[in-house]
PDB file of C-alpha atoms in Angstrom:
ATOM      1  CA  UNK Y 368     -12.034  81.989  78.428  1.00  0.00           C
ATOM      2  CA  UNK Y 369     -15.078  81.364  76.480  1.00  0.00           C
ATOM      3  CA  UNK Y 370     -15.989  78.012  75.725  1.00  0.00           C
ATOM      4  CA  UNK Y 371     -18.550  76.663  73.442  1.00  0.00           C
ATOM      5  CA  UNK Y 372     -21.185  73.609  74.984  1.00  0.00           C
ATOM      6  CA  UNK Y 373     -19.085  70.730  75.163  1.00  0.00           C
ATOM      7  CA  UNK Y 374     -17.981  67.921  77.397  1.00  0.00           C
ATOM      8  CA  UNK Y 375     -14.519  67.764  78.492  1.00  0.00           C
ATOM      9  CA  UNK Y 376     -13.714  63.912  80.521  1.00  0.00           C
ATOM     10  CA  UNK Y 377     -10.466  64.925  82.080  1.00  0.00           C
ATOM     11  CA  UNK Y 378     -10.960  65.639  85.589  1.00  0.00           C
ATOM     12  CA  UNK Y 379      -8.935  69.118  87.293  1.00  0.00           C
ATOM     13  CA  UNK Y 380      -7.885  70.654  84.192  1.00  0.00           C
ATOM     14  CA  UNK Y 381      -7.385  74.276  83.636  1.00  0.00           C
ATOM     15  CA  UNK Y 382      -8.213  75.989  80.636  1.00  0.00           C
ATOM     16  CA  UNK Y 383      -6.428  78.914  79.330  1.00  0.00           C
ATOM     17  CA  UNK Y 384      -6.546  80.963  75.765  1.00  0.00           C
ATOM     18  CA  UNK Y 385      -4.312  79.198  73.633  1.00  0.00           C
ATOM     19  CA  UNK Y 386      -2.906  79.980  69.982  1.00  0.00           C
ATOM     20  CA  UNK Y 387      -5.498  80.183  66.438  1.00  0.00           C
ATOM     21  CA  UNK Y 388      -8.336  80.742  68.716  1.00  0.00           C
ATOM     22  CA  UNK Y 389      -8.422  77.397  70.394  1.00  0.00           C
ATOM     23  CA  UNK Y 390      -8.619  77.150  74.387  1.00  0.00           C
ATOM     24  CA  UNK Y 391      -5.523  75.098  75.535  1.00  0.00           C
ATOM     25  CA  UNK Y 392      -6.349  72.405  78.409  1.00  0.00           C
ATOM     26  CA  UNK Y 393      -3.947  71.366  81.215  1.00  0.00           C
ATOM     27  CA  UNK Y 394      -5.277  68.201  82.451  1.00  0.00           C
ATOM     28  CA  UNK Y 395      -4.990  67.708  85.871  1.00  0.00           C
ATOM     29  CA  UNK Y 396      -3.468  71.179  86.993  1.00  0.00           C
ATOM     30  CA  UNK Y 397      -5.256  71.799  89.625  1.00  0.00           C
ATOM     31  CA  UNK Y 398      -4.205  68.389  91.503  1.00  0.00           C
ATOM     32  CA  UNK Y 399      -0.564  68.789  90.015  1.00  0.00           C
ATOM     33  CA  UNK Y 400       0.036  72.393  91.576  1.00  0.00           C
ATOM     34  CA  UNK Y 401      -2.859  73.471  93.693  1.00  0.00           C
ATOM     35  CA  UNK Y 402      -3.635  70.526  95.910  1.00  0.00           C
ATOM     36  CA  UNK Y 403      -4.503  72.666  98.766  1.00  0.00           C
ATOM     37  CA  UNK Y 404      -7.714  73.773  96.538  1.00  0.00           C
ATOM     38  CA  UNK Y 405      -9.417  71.038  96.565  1.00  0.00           C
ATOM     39  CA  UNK Y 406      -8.712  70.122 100.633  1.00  0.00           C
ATOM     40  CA  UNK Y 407      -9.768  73.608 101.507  1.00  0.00           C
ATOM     41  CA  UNK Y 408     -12.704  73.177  99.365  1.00  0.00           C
ATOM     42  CA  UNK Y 409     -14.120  70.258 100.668  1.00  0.00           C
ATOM     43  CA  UNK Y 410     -13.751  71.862 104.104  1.00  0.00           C
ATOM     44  CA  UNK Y 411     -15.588  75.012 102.608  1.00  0.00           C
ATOM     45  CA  UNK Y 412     -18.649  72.573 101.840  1.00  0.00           C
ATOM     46  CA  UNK Y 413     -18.855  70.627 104.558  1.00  0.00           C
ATOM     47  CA  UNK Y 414     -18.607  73.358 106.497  1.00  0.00           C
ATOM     48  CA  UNK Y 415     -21.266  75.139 104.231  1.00  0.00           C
ATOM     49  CA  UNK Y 416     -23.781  71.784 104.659  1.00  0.00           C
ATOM     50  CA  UNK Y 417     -26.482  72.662 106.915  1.00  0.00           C
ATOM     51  CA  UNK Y 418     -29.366  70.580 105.461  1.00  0.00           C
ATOM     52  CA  UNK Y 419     -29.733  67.380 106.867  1.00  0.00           C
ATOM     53  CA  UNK Y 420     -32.507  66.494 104.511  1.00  0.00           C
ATOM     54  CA  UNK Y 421     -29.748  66.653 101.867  1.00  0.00           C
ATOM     55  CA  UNK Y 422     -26.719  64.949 103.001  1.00  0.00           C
ATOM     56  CA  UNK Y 423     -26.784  62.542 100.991  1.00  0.00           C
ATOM     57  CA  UNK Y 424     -25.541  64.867  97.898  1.00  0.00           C
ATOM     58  CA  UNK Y 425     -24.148  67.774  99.401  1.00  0.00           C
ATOM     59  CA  UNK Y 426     -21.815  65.521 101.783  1.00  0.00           C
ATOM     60  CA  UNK Y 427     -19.374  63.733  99.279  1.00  0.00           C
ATOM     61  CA  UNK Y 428     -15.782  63.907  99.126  1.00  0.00           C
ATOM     62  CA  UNK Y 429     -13.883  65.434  96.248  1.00  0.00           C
ATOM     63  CA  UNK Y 430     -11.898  62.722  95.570  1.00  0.00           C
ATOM     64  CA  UNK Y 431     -14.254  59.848  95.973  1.00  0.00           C
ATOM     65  CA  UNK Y 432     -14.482  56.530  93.867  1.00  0.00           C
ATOM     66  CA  UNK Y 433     -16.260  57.811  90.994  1.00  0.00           C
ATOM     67  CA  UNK Y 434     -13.660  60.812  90.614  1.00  0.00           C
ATOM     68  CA  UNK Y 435     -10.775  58.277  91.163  1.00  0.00           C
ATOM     69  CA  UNK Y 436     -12.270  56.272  88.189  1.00  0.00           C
ATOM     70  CA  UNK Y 437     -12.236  58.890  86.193  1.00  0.00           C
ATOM     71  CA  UNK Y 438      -8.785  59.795  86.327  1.00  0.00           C
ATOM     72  CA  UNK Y 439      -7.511  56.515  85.748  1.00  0.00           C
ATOM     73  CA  UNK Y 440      -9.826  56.513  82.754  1.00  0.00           C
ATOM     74  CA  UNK Y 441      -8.311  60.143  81.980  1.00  0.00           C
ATOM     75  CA  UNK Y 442      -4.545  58.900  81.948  1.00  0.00           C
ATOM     76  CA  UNK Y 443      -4.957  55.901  80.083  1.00  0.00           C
ATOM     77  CA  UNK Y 444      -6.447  58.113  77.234  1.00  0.00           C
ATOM     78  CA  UNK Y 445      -3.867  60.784  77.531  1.00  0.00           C
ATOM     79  CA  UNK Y 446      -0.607  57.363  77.869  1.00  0.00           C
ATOM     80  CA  UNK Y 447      -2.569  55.712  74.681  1.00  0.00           C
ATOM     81  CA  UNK Y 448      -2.969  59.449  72.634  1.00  0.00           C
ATOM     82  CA  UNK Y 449       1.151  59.344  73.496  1.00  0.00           C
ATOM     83  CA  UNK Y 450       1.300  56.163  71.879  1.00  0.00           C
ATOM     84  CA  UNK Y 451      -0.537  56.890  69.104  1.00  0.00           C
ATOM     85  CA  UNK Y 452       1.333  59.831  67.998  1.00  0.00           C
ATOM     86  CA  UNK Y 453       4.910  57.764  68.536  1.00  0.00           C
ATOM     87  CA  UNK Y 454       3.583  55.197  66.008  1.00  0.00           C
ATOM     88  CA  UNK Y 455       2.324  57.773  63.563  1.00  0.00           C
ATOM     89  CA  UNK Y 456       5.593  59.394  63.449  1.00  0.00           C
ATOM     90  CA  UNK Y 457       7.369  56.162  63.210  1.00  0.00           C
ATOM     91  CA  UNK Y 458       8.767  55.733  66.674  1.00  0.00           C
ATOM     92  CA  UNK Y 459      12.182  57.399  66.471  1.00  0.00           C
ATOM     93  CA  UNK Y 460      10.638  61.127  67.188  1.00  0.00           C
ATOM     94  CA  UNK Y 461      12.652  63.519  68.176  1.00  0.00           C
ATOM     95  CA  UNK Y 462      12.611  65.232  71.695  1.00  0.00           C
ATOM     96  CA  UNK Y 463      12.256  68.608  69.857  1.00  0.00           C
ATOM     97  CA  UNK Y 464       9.291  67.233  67.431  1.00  0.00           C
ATOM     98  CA  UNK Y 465       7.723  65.577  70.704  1.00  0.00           C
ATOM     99  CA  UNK Y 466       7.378  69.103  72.814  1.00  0.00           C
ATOM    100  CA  UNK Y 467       5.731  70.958  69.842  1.00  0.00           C
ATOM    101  CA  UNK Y 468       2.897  67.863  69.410  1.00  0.00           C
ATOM    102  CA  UNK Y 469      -0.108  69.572  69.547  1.00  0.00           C
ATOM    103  CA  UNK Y 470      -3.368  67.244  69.863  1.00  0.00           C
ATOM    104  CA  UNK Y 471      -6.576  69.310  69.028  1.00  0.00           C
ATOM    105  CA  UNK Y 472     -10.566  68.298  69.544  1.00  0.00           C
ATOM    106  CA  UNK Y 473     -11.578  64.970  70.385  1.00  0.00           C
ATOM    107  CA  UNK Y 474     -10.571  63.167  67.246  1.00  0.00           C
ATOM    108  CA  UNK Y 475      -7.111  63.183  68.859  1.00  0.00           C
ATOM    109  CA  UNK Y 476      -7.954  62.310  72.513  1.00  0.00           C
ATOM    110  CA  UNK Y 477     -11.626  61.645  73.574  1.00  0.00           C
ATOM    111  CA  UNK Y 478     -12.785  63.868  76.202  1.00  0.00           C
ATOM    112  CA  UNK Y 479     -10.789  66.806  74.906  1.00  0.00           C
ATOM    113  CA  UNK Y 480     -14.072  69.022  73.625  1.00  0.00           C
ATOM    114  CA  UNK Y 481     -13.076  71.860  71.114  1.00  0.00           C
ATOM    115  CA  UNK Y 482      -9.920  72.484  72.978  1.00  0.00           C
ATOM    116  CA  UNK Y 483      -6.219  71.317  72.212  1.00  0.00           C
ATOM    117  CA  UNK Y 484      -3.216  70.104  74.009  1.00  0.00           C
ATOM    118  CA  UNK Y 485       0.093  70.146  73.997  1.00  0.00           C
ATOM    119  CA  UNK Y 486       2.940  67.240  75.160  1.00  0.00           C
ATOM    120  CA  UNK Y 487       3.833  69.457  77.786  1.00  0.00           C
ATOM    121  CA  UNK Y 488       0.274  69.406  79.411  1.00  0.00           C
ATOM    122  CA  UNK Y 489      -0.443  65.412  78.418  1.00  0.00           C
ATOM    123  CA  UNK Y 490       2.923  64.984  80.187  1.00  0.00           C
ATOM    124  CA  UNK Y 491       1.552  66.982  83.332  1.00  0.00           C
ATOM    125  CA  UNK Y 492      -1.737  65.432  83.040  1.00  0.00           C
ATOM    126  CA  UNK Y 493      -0.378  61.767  83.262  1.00  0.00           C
ATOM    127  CA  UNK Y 494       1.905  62.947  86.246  1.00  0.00           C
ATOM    128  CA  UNK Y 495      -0.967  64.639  88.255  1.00  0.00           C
ATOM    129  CA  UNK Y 496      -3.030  61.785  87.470  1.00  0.00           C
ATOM    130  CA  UNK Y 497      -0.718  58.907  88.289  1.00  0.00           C
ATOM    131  CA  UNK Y 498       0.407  60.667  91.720  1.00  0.00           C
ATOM    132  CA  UNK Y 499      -3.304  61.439  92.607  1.00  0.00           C
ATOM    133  CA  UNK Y 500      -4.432  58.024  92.040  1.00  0.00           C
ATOM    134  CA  UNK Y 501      -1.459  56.616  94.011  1.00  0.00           C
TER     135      UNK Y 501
END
């Protein structure tokens, strides 16, 4: 995956090739089905600290404050793009029209970069999300 100089604002994603040339983001993959990545890594670096001189960088927790505000910020832009797209379609959408929504760049949801996404992966986003800020 190549990706051009951008900045993507939703936290743990994973991004894949996708179709027409556009990288497809999962938002919050990486909390949704590899938990144990992130607690093994932040035993890798503490464990990789030696510095004292620097602890006060090198010794913060993945999932600190900051990070937690970011999610929340992250799911209420991925619930609200959900919205958006039920009212532009005029509410009564279909369940097949709903899986093939595609939302591409950041016109659709800020924090996307050149990349797109599709309801299956805002729907896994705001489940990782939710259950990580729970």
């Amino acid at each position: 995956v190549q990706l051009p100089p951008q900045r993507i604002t939703l936290p743990f994603s994973l991004i894949t090739d996708g179709p027409g040339g556009m990288n497809q983001l999962t938002p919050g993959w990486l909390l949704q089905y590899s938990p144990y990545t992130i607690a093994r890594s932040e035993v890798k670096f503490a464990n990789r600290r030696k510095a004292k001189r620097h602890d006060f960088y090198t010794g913060w927790k993945i999932l600190r404050a900051g990070v937690m505000e970011m999610m929340v910020d992250a799911r209420d832009r991925l619930v609200y793009a959900g919205q958006q797209q039920q009212q532009h379609q005029g509410g009564g959408a279909s369940s097949s029209s709903k899986k093939k929504a595609v939302f591409k760049t950041d016109k659709a949801i800020p924090g996307l970069g050149a990349n797109q996404l599709t309801e299956k992966g805002r729907q896994i986003g705001i489940t990782a999300y939710t259950d990580a800020i729970q």
